[in-house]
Amino acid sequence: MVFVKGPVLYPDIGKKARDLLYKDYQGDQKFTLTTFSSNGVVSVAITSSGTKKGDLFLADVNTNLKNKNITTDVKVDTKSNVYTTITVDEPAPGVKAIFSFVAPDQKSGKVELQYLHEHAGISTSLGLTAKPIVNFSGVAGNQKASFGTDISFDTATGNFTKCNVGISFTATDLIASLALNDKGETVTASYFHSVSPFTNTAVGAELTHSFSSNENTLTFGTQHSLDALTSIKARVNNFGKASALIQHEWRPKSLITISGEVDTRAIEKSAKIGLALALKP
């Protein structure tokens, strides 16, 4: 059974299918360690992560601080960039306010307001520059169907930099969505079907057509829980790329994920193997 309360924000249209087909697949080696502390009022979580991509090693440290309804995230990466996000939850009923910026980029500041209602989900953001990029997205509907749009306007050039529309339908055990993206250049249809909620078994598919290149990308996927702590996923696309993963929760909130990808049209090539280890003591 698929549980949907009502309209969500625009990026959530088709998210169930995308998570099934793409989430947790890893082609590199990634290690994540998270530590927590709390005094009952303020809680702090520090997450250190490192990723090995071939000969390149990338790392970052993220600090998450929560005090009542205010959450502050600060992340520092290996390029000395500092990403800061301050989120105020429920300053008014159904409202979330987000302020973010990246140092040393002086033009990266942005403020965003989100509003969730039983029949609507709205998000609007504004860049903190003299001639900012303004973004608006909105979704309206109910538990069975919703329609949304996502638009960005560059006040410096007077052009629309983004114009997307999408629609989603939800039944007892399935979610189907259709989206026209990239200012009408691509159309994406997706499908998520919950086969058995007891074993978290589901199947999904995504079809993307590019009008400019006249190219289609079709991806099928499935997931299944072997037991309460172990799950498997698999996917294949029309270009012959087949992937699979197994994920095991070896202690509460600590996961080890092993994934692999093979090109069935060039089977002589070595398979890509990924490993992700997430520790939360």
PDB file of C-alpha atoms in Angstrom:
ATOM      1  CA  MET A   1       0.000   0.000   0.000  1.00  0.00           C
ATOM      2  CA  VAL A   2       1.211   3.505  -0.865  1.00  0.00           C
ATOM      3  CA  PHE A   3       0.525   6.185   1.756  1.00  0.00           C
ATOM      4  CA  VAL A   4       0.200   9.754   0.466  1.00  0.00           C
ATOM      5  CA  LYS A   5      -1.178  12.535   2.685  1.00  0.00           C
ATOM      6  CA  GLY A   6      -1.745  15.030  -0.107  1.00  0.00           C
ATOM      7  CA  PRO A   7       0.188  17.352  -2.421  1.00  0.00           C
ATOM      8  CA  VAL A   8       3.919  17.569  -1.828  1.00  0.00           C
ATOM      9  CA  LEU A   9       6.587  19.924  -3.142  1.00  0.00           C
ATOM     10  CA  TYR A  10       7.372  19.756  -6.860  1.00  0.00           C
ATOM     11  CA  PRO A  11      10.682  17.800  -6.526  1.00  0.00           C
ATOM     12  CA  ASP A  12       8.685  15.002  -4.839  1.00  0.00           C
ATOM     13  CA  ILE A  13       6.685  14.271  -8.007  1.00  0.00           C
ATOM     14  CA  GLY A  14       8.000  10.913  -9.225  1.00  0.00           C
ATOM     15  CA  LYS A  15      10.337  10.600  -6.212  1.00  0.00           C
ATOM     16  CA  LYS A  16       9.162   7.095  -5.235  1.00  0.00           C
ATOM     17  CA  ALA A  17      10.199   5.715  -8.624  1.00  0.00           C
ATOM     18  CA  ARG A  18      13.498   7.654  -8.659  1.00  0.00           C
ATOM     19  CA  ASP A  19      14.421   6.368  -5.195  1.00  0.00           C
ATOM     20  CA  LEU A  20      13.680   2.806  -6.263  1.00  0.00           C
ATOM     21  CA  LEU A  21      15.749   3.108  -9.443  1.00  0.00           C
ATOM     22  CA  TYR A  22      18.706   5.247  -8.322  1.00  0.00           C
ATOM     23  CA  LYS A  23      18.982   5.625  -4.521  1.00  0.00           C
ATOM     24  CA  ASP A  24      21.836   3.800  -2.721  1.00  0.00           C
ATOM     25  CA  TYR A  25      23.559   2.649  -5.912  1.00  0.00           C
ATOM     26  CA  GLN A  26      27.256   3.379  -5.479  1.00  0.00           C
ATOM     27  CA  GLY A  27      30.037   3.107  -8.044  1.00  0.00           C
ATOM     28  CA  ASP A  28      32.786   4.316  -5.710  1.00  0.00           C
ATOM     29  CA  GLN A  29      34.005   3.597  -2.191  1.00  0.00           C
ATOM     30  CA  LYS A  30      32.325   5.768   0.432  1.00  0.00           C
ATOM     31  CA  PHE A  31      32.692   5.893   4.212  1.00  0.00           C
ATOM     32  CA  THR A  32      30.444   7.921   6.524  1.00  0.00           C
ATOM     33  CA  LEU A  33      30.695   8.327  10.309  1.00  0.00           C
ATOM     34  CA  THR A  34      28.063  10.186  12.326  1.00  0.00           C
ATOM     35  CA  THR A  35      28.247  11.068  16.030  1.00  0.00           C
ATOM     36  CA  PHE A  36      25.475  12.561  18.173  1.00  0.00           C
ATOM     37  CA  SER A  37      25.278  14.567  21.375  1.00  0.00           C
ATOM     38  CA  SER A  38      22.361  16.242  23.137  1.00  0.00           C
ATOM     39  CA  ASN A  39      21.648  18.065  26.385  1.00  0.00           C
ATOM     40  CA  GLY A  40      17.881  17.736  26.069  1.00  0.00           C
ATOM     41  CA  VAL A  41      17.436  21.151  24.431  1.00  0.00           C
ATOM     42  CA  VAL A  42      20.178  21.368  21.801  1.00  0.00           C
ATOM     43  CA  SER A  43      21.280  18.368  19.758  1.00  0.00           C
ATOM     44  CA  VAL A  44      24.416  18.185  17.604  1.00  0.00           C
ATOM     45  CA  ALA A  45      25.267  15.647  14.917  1.00  0.00           C
ATOM     46  CA  ILE A  46      28.668  15.629  13.226  1.00  0.00           C
ATOM     47  CA  THR A  47      29.017  13.611  10.011  1.00  0.00           C
ATOM     48  CA  SER A  48      32.382  12.959   8.376  1.00  0.00           C
ATOM     49  CA  SER A  49      32.433  11.346   4.940  1.00  0.00           C
ATOM     50  CA  GLY A  50      35.050  10.361   2.410  1.00  0.00           C
ATOM     51  CA  THR A  51      34.634   9.110  -1.143  1.00  0.00           C
ATOM     52  CA  LYS A  52      37.294   7.520  -3.323  1.00  0.00           C
ATOM     53  CA  LYS A  53      36.637   8.089  -7.038  1.00  0.00           C
ATOM     54  CA  GLY A  54      39.449   6.340  -8.890  1.00  0.00           C
ATOM     55  CA  ASP A  55      42.623   8.162  -7.838  1.00  0.00           C
ATOM     56  CA  LEU A  56      40.667  11.103  -6.430  1.00  0.00           C
ATOM     57  CA  PHE A  57      39.643  11.304  -2.780  1.00  0.00           C
ATOM     58  CA  LEU A  58      36.880  13.698  -1.692  1.00  0.00           C
ATOM     59  CA  ALA A  59      35.951  14.416   1.903  1.00  0.00           C
ATOM     60  CA  ASP A  60      33.656  16.697   3.879  1.00  0.00           C
ATOM     61  CA  VAL A  61      32.553  17.330   7.451  1.00  0.00           C
ATOM     62  CA  ASN A  62      28.966  18.325   8.185  1.00  0.00           C
ATOM     63  CA  THR A  63      27.721  19.714  11.507  1.00  0.00           C
ATOM     64  CA  ASN A  64      23.979  19.663  12.194  1.00  0.00           C
ATOM     65  CA  LEU A  65      22.738  21.682  15.190  1.00  0.00           C
ATOM     66  CA  LYS A  66      19.088  21.658  16.296  1.00  0.00           C
ATOM     67  CA  ASN A  67      17.674  24.083  18.845  1.00  0.00           C
ATOM     68  CA  LYS A  68      13.883  23.988  19.184  1.00  0.00           C
ATOM     69  CA  ASN A  69      12.556  24.721  15.660  1.00  0.00           C
ATOM     70  CA  ILE A  70      15.827  26.046  14.216  1.00  0.00           C
ATOM     71  CA  THR A  71      18.278  23.746  12.432  1.00  0.00           C
ATOM     72  CA  THR A  72      21.717  24.895  11.293  1.00  0.00           C
ATOM     73  CA  ASP A  73      23.816  22.828   8.881  1.00  0.00           C
ATOM     74  CA  VAL A  74      27.440  23.712   8.146  1.00  0.00           C
ATOM     75  CA  LYS A  75      29.496  21.595   5.743  1.00  0.00           C
ATOM     76  CA  VAL A  76      33.167  22.034   4.836  1.00  0.00           C
ATOM     77  CA  ASP A  77      34.654  20.148   1.870  1.00  0.00           C
ATOM     78  CA  THR A  78      38.179  19.452   0.617  1.00  0.00           C
ATOM     79  CA  LYS A  79      38.055  22.545  -1.625  1.00  0.00           C
ATOM     80  CA  SER A  80      37.607  24.792   1.441  1.00  0.00           C
ATOM     81  CA  ASN A  81      34.024  25.616   0.504  1.00  0.00           C
ATOM     82  CA  VAL A  82      31.726  26.236   3.475  1.00  0.00           C
ATOM     83  CA  TYR A  83      28.043  25.424   2.889  1.00  0.00           C
ATOM     84  CA  THR A  84      25.664  26.895   5.461  1.00  0.00           C
ATOM     85  CA  THR A  85      21.924  26.268   5.661  1.00  0.00           C
ATOM     86  CA  ILE A  86      19.628  27.638   8.375  1.00  0.00           C
ATOM     87  CA  THR A  87      16.118  26.190   8.519  1.00  0.00           C
ATOM     88  CA  VAL A  88      13.281  27.563  10.638  1.00  0.00           C
ATOM     89  CA  ASP A  89      10.457  25.036  10.936  1.00  0.00           C
ATOM     90  CA  GLU A  90       6.910  26.260  11.479  1.00  0.00           C
ATOM     91  CA  PRO A  91       7.459  29.999  12.062  1.00  0.00           C
ATOM     92  CA  ALA A  92       3.785  29.959  11.051  1.00  0.00           C
ATOM     93  CA  PRO A  93       1.511  26.916  10.570  1.00  0.00           C
ATOM     94  CA  GLY A  94       2.637  24.909   7.532  1.00  0.00           C
ATOM     95  CA  VAL A  95       5.556  27.240   6.761  1.00  0.00           C
ATOM     96  CA  LYS A  96       9.281  26.486   6.575  1.00  0.00           C
ATOM     97  CA  ALA A  97      11.913  29.187   6.011  1.00  0.00           C
ATOM     98  CA  ILE A  98      15.376  28.331   4.647  1.00  0.00           C
ATOM     99  CA  PHE A  99      18.422  30.579   4.304  1.00  0.00           C
ATOM    100  CA  SER A 100      21.539  29.224   2.592  1.00  0.00           C
ATOM    101  CA  PHE A 101      24.876  30.437   1.268  1.00  0.00           C
ATOM    102  CA  VAL A 102      28.275  29.089   0.216  1.00  0.00           C
ATOM    103  CA  ALA A 103      31.509  30.791   1.274  1.00  0.00           C
ATOM    104  CA  PRO A 104      33.531  32.287  -0.353  1.00  0.00           C
ATOM    105  CA  ASP A 105      30.953  32.681  -3.182  1.00  0.00           C
ATOM    106  CA  GLN A 106      29.381  36.074  -2.460  1.00  0.00           C
ATOM    107  CA  LYS A 107      26.572  35.503  -4.974  1.00  0.00           C
ATOM    108  CA  SER A 108      25.381  32.193  -3.542  1.00  0.00           C
ATOM    109  CA  GLY A 109      23.014  33.527  -0.866  1.00  0.00           C
ATOM    110  CA  LYS A 110      19.418  32.395  -1.198  1.00  0.00           C
ATOM    111  CA  VAL A 111      16.261  32.585   0.900  1.00  0.00           C
ATOM    112  CA  GLU A 112      13.424  30.102   0.425  1.00  0.00           C
ATOM    113  CA  LEU A 113       9.910  29.788   1.831  1.00  0.00           C
ATOM    114  CA  GLN A 114       7.939  26.549   1.748  1.00  0.00           C
ATOM    115  CA  TYR A 115       4.272  26.101   2.547  1.00  0.00           C
ATOM    116  CA  LEU A 116       2.468  22.776   2.867  1.00  0.00           C
ATOM    117  CA  HIS A 117      -1.308  22.563   3.026  1.00  0.00           C
ATOM    118  CA  GLU A 118      -3.749  19.680   2.751  1.00  0.00           C
ATOM    119  CA  HIS A 119      -4.391  20.557  -0.894  1.00  0.00           C
ATOM    120  CA  ALA A 120      -1.280  22.533  -1.889  1.00  0.00           C
ATOM    121  CA  GLY A 121       2.503  22.607  -1.637  1.00  0.00           C
ATOM    122  CA  ILE A 122       4.297  25.861  -2.537  1.00  0.00           C
ATOM    123  CA  SER A 123       7.969  26.810  -2.589  1.00  0.00           C
ATOM    124  CA  THR A 124       9.490  30.121  -3.627  1.00  0.00           C
ATOM    125  CA  SER A 125      13.123  31.205  -3.476  1.00  0.00           C
ATOM    126  CA  LEU A 126      15.044  34.384  -4.188  1.00  0.00           C
ATOM    127  CA  GLY A 127      18.765  34.850  -4.754  1.00  0.00           C
ATOM    128  CA  LEU A 128      20.357  37.500  -2.558  1.00  0.00           C
ATOM    129  CA  THR A 129      21.956  39.519  -5.354  1.00  0.00           C
ATOM    130  CA  ALA A 130      21.193  42.808  -7.107  1.00  0.00           C
ATOM    131  CA  LYS A 131      19.611  40.910 -10.026  1.00  0.00           C
ATOM    132  CA  PRO A 132      18.568  37.578  -8.554  1.00  0.00           C
ATOM    133  CA  ILE A 133      17.173  34.369  -9.966  1.00  0.00           C
ATOM    134  CA  VAL A 134      13.598  33.915  -8.738  1.00  0.00           C
ATOM    135  CA  ASN A 135      12.140  30.426  -8.456  1.00  0.00           C
ATOM    136  CA  PHE A 136       8.549  29.394  -7.866  1.00  0.00           C
ATOM    137  CA  SER A 137       7.084  25.916  -7.675  1.00  0.00           C
ATOM    138  CA  GLY A 138       3.626  24.831  -6.678  1.00  0.00           C
ATOM    139  CA  VAL A 139       1.623  21.617  -6.485  1.00  0.00           C
ATOM    140  CA  ALA A 140      -2.148  21.390  -6.018  1.00  0.00           C
ATOM    141  CA  GLY A 141      -4.461  18.418  -5.705  1.00  0.00           C
ATOM    142  CA  ASN A 142      -5.498  15.702  -3.279  1.00  0.00           C
ATOM    143  CA  GLN A 143      -4.467  12.180  -2.214  1.00  0.00           C
ATOM    144  CA  LYS A 144      -5.285  10.727  -5.636  1.00  0.00           C
ATOM    145  CA  ALA A 145      -4.043  13.309  -8.141  1.00  0.00           C
ATOM    146  CA  SER A 146      -1.885  16.410  -8.151  1.00  0.00           C
ATOM    147  CA  PHE A 147      -0.537  18.869 -10.701  1.00  0.00           C
ATOM    148  CA  GLY A 148       2.493  21.109 -10.330  1.00  0.00           C
ATOM    149  CA  THR A 149       4.890  23.501 -12.004  1.00  0.00           C
ATOM    150  CA  ASP A 150       8.468  24.641 -11.354  1.00  0.00           C
ATOM    151  CA  ILE A 151       9.655  27.940 -12.877  1.00  0.00           C
ATOM    152  CA  SER A 152      12.865  29.970 -12.557  1.00  0.00           C
ATOM    153  CA  PHE A 153      13.319  33.508 -13.907  1.00  0.00           C
ATOM    154  CA  ASP A 154      16.666  35.305 -14.264  1.00  0.00           C
ATOM    155  CA  THR A 155      16.061  39.007 -13.623  1.00  0.00           C
ATOM    156  CA  ALA A 156      19.525  39.854 -15.024  1.00  0.00           C
ATOM    157  CA  THR A 157      18.769  38.493 -18.517  1.00  0.00           C
ATOM    158  CA  GLY A 158      14.991  38.604 -18.455  1.00  0.00           C
ATOM    159  CA  ASN A 159      14.832  34.921 -19.433  1.00  0.00           C
ATOM    160  CA  PHE A 160      13.169  31.875 -17.939  1.00  0.00           C
ATOM    161  CA  THR A 161      15.982  29.489 -16.989  1.00  0.00           C
ATOM    162  CA  LYS A 162      13.636  26.682 -15.956  1.00  0.00           C
ATOM    163  CA  CYS A 163      10.070  25.771 -16.836  1.00  0.00           C
ATOM    164  CA  ASN A 164       8.774  22.354 -15.808  1.00  0.00           C
ATOM    165  CA  VAL A 165       5.297  20.916 -15.340  1.00  0.00           C
ATOM    166  CA  GLY A 166       4.283  17.591 -13.837  1.00  0.00           C
ATOM    167  CA  ILE A 167       1.288  15.511 -12.856  1.00  0.00           C
ATOM    168  CA  SER A 168       1.009  12.580 -10.451  1.00  0.00           C
ATOM    169  CA  PHE A 169      -1.661   9.927  -9.891  1.00  0.00           C
ATOM    170  CA  THR A 170      -1.846   7.744  -6.771  1.00  0.00           C
ATOM    171  CA  ALA A 171      -3.878   4.561  -6.262  1.00  0.00           C
ATOM    172  CA  THR A 172      -3.907   2.018  -3.449  1.00  0.00           C
ATOM    173  CA  ASP A 173      -0.607   0.391  -4.413  1.00  0.00           C
ATOM    174  CA  LEU A 174       0.865   2.477  -7.219  1.00  0.00           C
ATOM    175  CA  ILE A 175       2.051   5.953  -8.147  1.00  0.00           C
ATOM    176  CA  ALA A 176       2.343   7.158 -11.748  1.00  0.00           C
ATOM    177  CA  SER A 177       3.745  10.508 -12.836  1.00  0.00           C
ATOM    178  CA  LEU A 178       4.402  12.458 -16.018  1.00  0.00           C
ATOM    179  CA  ALA A 179       6.682  15.508 -16.247  1.00  0.00           C
ATOM    180  CA  LEU A 180       7.691  17.887 -19.035  1.00  0.00           C
ATOM    181  CA  ASN A 181      11.128  19.300 -18.150  1.00  0.00           C
ATOM    182  CA  ASP A 182      13.965  21.452 -19.525  1.00  0.00           C
ATOM    183  CA  LYS A 183      11.559  24.003 -21.007  1.00  0.00           C
ATOM    184  CA  GLY A 184       9.823  21.302 -23.033  1.00  0.00           C
ATOM    185  CA  GLU A 185      13.005  19.535 -24.199  1.00  0.00           C
ATOM    186  CA  THR A 186      12.418  16.290 -22.290  1.00  0.00           C
ATOM    187  CA  VAL A 187       9.414  14.324 -21.083  1.00  0.00           C
ATOM    188  CA  THR A 188       9.636  11.742 -18.296  1.00  0.00           C
ATOM    189  CA  ALA A 189       7.050   9.139 -17.308  1.00  0.00           C
ATOM    190  CA  SER A 190       7.547   7.037 -14.182  1.00  0.00           C
ATOM    191  CA  TYR A 191       5.713   4.238 -12.406  1.00  0.00           C
ATOM    192  CA  PHE A 192       6.034   2.784  -8.881  1.00  0.00           C
ATOM    193  CA  HIS A 193       4.087  -0.294  -7.799  1.00  0.00           C
ATOM    194  CA  SER A 194       4.115  -1.660  -4.242  1.00  0.00           C
ATOM    195  CA  VAL A 195       3.775  -5.433  -4.647  1.00  0.00           C
ATOM    196  CA  SER A 196       4.070  -6.465  -0.983  1.00  0.00           C
ATOM    197  CA  PRO A 197       4.382  -3.951   1.870  1.00  0.00           C
ATOM    198  CA  PHE A 198       5.324  -6.752   4.284  1.00  0.00           C
ATOM    199  CA  THR A 199       8.561  -7.531   2.404  1.00  0.00           C
ATOM    200  CA  ASN A 200       8.995  -4.004   0.966  1.00  0.00           C
ATOM    201  CA  THR A 201       8.732  -5.556  -2.494  1.00  0.00           C
ATOM    202  CA  ALA A 202       8.175  -3.055  -5.280  1.00  0.00           C
ATOM    203  CA  VAL A 203       8.754  -2.603  -8.996  1.00  0.00           C
ATOM    204  CA  GLY A 204       9.197   0.606 -10.950  1.00  0.00           C
ATOM    205  CA  ALA A 205      10.075   2.049 -14.321  1.00  0.00           C
ATOM    206  CA  GLU A 206      11.096   5.376 -15.825  1.00  0.00           C
ATOM    207  CA  LEU A 207      10.989   6.446 -19.464  1.00  0.00           C
ATOM    208  CA  THR A 208      12.671   9.680 -20.581  1.00  0.00           C
ATOM    209  CA  HIS A 209      12.454  11.042 -24.125  1.00  0.00           C
ATOM    210  CA  SER A 210      14.651  13.879 -25.381  1.00  0.00           C
ATOM    211  CA  PHE A 211      13.037  15.842 -28.205  1.00  0.00           C
ATOM    212  CA  SER A 212      16.326  17.475 -29.230  1.00  0.00           C
ATOM    213  CA  SER A 213      18.249  14.191 -29.678  1.00  0.00           C
ATOM    214  CA  ASN A 214      15.197  11.969 -30.238  1.00  0.00           C
ATOM    215  CA  GLU A 215      16.714   9.543 -27.732  1.00  0.00           C
ATOM    216  CA  ASN A 216      14.826   7.359 -25.262  1.00  0.00           C
ATOM    217  CA  THR A 217      16.094   6.086 -21.916  1.00  0.00           C
ATOM    218  CA  LEU A 218      14.068   3.301 -20.307  1.00  0.00           C
ATOM    219  CA  THR A 219      14.956   1.917 -16.871  1.00  0.00           C
ATOM    220  CA  PHE A 220      13.290  -0.943 -14.986  1.00  0.00           C
ATOM    221  CA  GLY A 221      13.948  -1.748 -11.332  1.00  0.00           C
ATOM    222  CA  THR A 222      12.821  -3.767  -8.340  1.00  0.00           C
ATOM    223  CA  GLN A 223      13.472  -4.026  -4.610  1.00  0.00           C
ATOM    224  CA  HIS A 224      12.852  -6.667  -1.937  1.00  0.00           C
ATOM    225  CA  SER A 225      13.648  -7.137   1.750  1.00  0.00           C
ATOM    226  CA  LEU A 226      15.160 -10.521   2.551  1.00  0.00           C
ATOM    227  CA  ASP A 227      14.554  -9.905   6.251  1.00  0.00           C
ATOM    228  CA  ALA A 228      14.128  -6.986   8.637  1.00  0.00           C
ATOM    229  CA  LEU A 229      17.788  -5.955   8.243  1.00  0.00           C
ATOM    230  CA  THR A 230      18.729  -6.912   4.676  1.00  0.00           C
ATOM    231  CA  SER A 231      17.375  -5.613   1.360  1.00  0.00           C
ATOM    232  CA  ILE A 232      18.285  -6.080  -2.290  1.00  0.00           C
ATOM    233  CA  LYS A 233      17.673  -3.972  -5.395  1.00  0.00           C
ATOM    234  CA  ALA A 234      18.241  -4.442  -9.121  1.00  0.00           C
ATOM    235  CA  ARG A 235      17.772  -2.355 -12.256  1.00  0.00           C
ATOM    236  CA  VAL A 236      18.451  -2.499 -15.994  1.00  0.00           C
ATOM    237  CA  ASN A 237      18.125   0.061 -18.793  1.00  0.00           C
ATOM    238  CA  ASN A 238      17.739  -0.108 -22.560  1.00  0.00           C
ATOM    239  CA  PHE A 239      21.464   0.606 -23.051  1.00  0.00           C
ATOM    240  CA  GLY A 240      22.319  -2.754 -21.491  1.00  0.00           C
ATOM    241  CA  LYS A 241      23.531  -1.415 -18.133  1.00  0.00           C
ATOM    242  CA  ALA A 242      22.490  -3.800 -15.332  1.00  0.00           C
ATOM    243  CA  SER A 243      23.007  -2.971 -11.654  1.00  0.00           C
ATOM    244  CA  ALA A 244      22.305  -4.655  -8.340  1.00  0.00           C
ATOM    245  CA  LEU A 245      22.945  -3.974  -4.666  1.00  0.00           C
ATOM    246  CA  ILE A 246      22.569  -5.566  -1.268  1.00  0.00           C
ATOM    247  CA  GLN A 247      22.220  -3.446   1.874  1.00  0.00           C
ATOM    248  CA  HIS A 248      22.487  -4.735   5.434  1.00  0.00           C
ATOM    249  CA  GLU A 249      21.806  -2.886   8.687  1.00  0.00           C
ATOM    250  CA  TRP A 250      24.375  -4.606  10.893  1.00  0.00           C
ATOM    251  CA  ARG A 251      23.547  -2.392  13.862  1.00  0.00           C
ATOM    252  CA  PRO A 252      20.813   0.266  14.390  1.00  0.00           C
ATOM    253  CA  LYS A 253      21.147   2.976  11.704  1.00  0.00           C
ATOM    254  CA  SER A 254      24.535   1.618  10.564  1.00  0.00           C
ATOM    255  CA  LEU A 255      24.454   0.321   6.990  1.00  0.00           C
ATOM    256  CA  ILE A 256      26.822  -1.475   4.657  1.00  0.00           C
ATOM    257  CA  THR A 257      25.934  -1.395   0.956  1.00  0.00           C
ATOM    258  CA  ILE A 258      27.637  -3.348  -1.821  1.00  0.00           C
ATOM    259  CA  SER A 259      26.613  -2.579  -5.395  1.00  0.00           C
ATOM    260  CA  GLY A 260      27.772  -3.564  -8.849  1.00  0.00           C
ATOM    261  CA  GLU A 261      27.150  -2.581 -12.457  1.00  0.00           C
ATOM    262  CA  VAL A 262      27.889  -4.477 -15.650  1.00  0.00           C
ATOM    263  CA  ASP A 263      27.524  -3.486 -19.295  1.00  0.00           C
ATOM    264  CA  THR A 264      25.786  -6.456 -20.904  1.00  0.00           C
ATOM    265  CA  ARG A 265      26.718  -5.155 -24.373  1.00  0.00           C
ATOM    266  CA  ALA A 266      30.413  -5.179 -23.461  1.00  0.00           C
ATOM    267  CA  ILE A 267      30.606  -8.098 -21.085  1.00  0.00           C
ATOM    268  CA  GLU A 268      34.389  -8.304 -21.513  1.00  0.00           C
ATOM    269  CA  LYS A 269      34.744  -5.053 -19.578  1.00  0.00           C
ATOM    270  CA  SER A 270      35.233  -5.214 -15.820  1.00  0.00           C
ATOM    271  CA  ALA A 271      32.186  -4.702 -13.672  1.00  0.00           C
ATOM    272  CA  LYS A 272      31.994  -1.579 -11.515  1.00  0.00           C
ATOM    273  CA  ILE A 273      31.895  -2.381  -7.806  1.00  0.00           C
ATOM    274  CA  GLY A 274      30.845   0.133  -5.172  1.00  0.00           C
ATOM    275  CA  LEU A 275      30.992  -0.007  -1.385  1.00  0.00           C
ATOM    276  CA  ALA A 276      29.312   2.334   1.078  1.00  0.00           C
ATOM    277  CA  LEU A 277      29.713   2.082   4.847  1.00  0.00           C
ATOM    278  CA  ALA A 278      27.649   4.331   7.112  1.00  0.00           C
ATOM    279  CA  LEU A 279      28.342   4.216  10.861  1.00  0.00           C
ATOM    280  CA  LYS A 280      26.061   5.817  13.448  1.00  0.00           C
ATOM    281  CA  PRO A 281      27.245   4.798  16.937  1.00  0.00           C
TER     282      PRO A 281
END
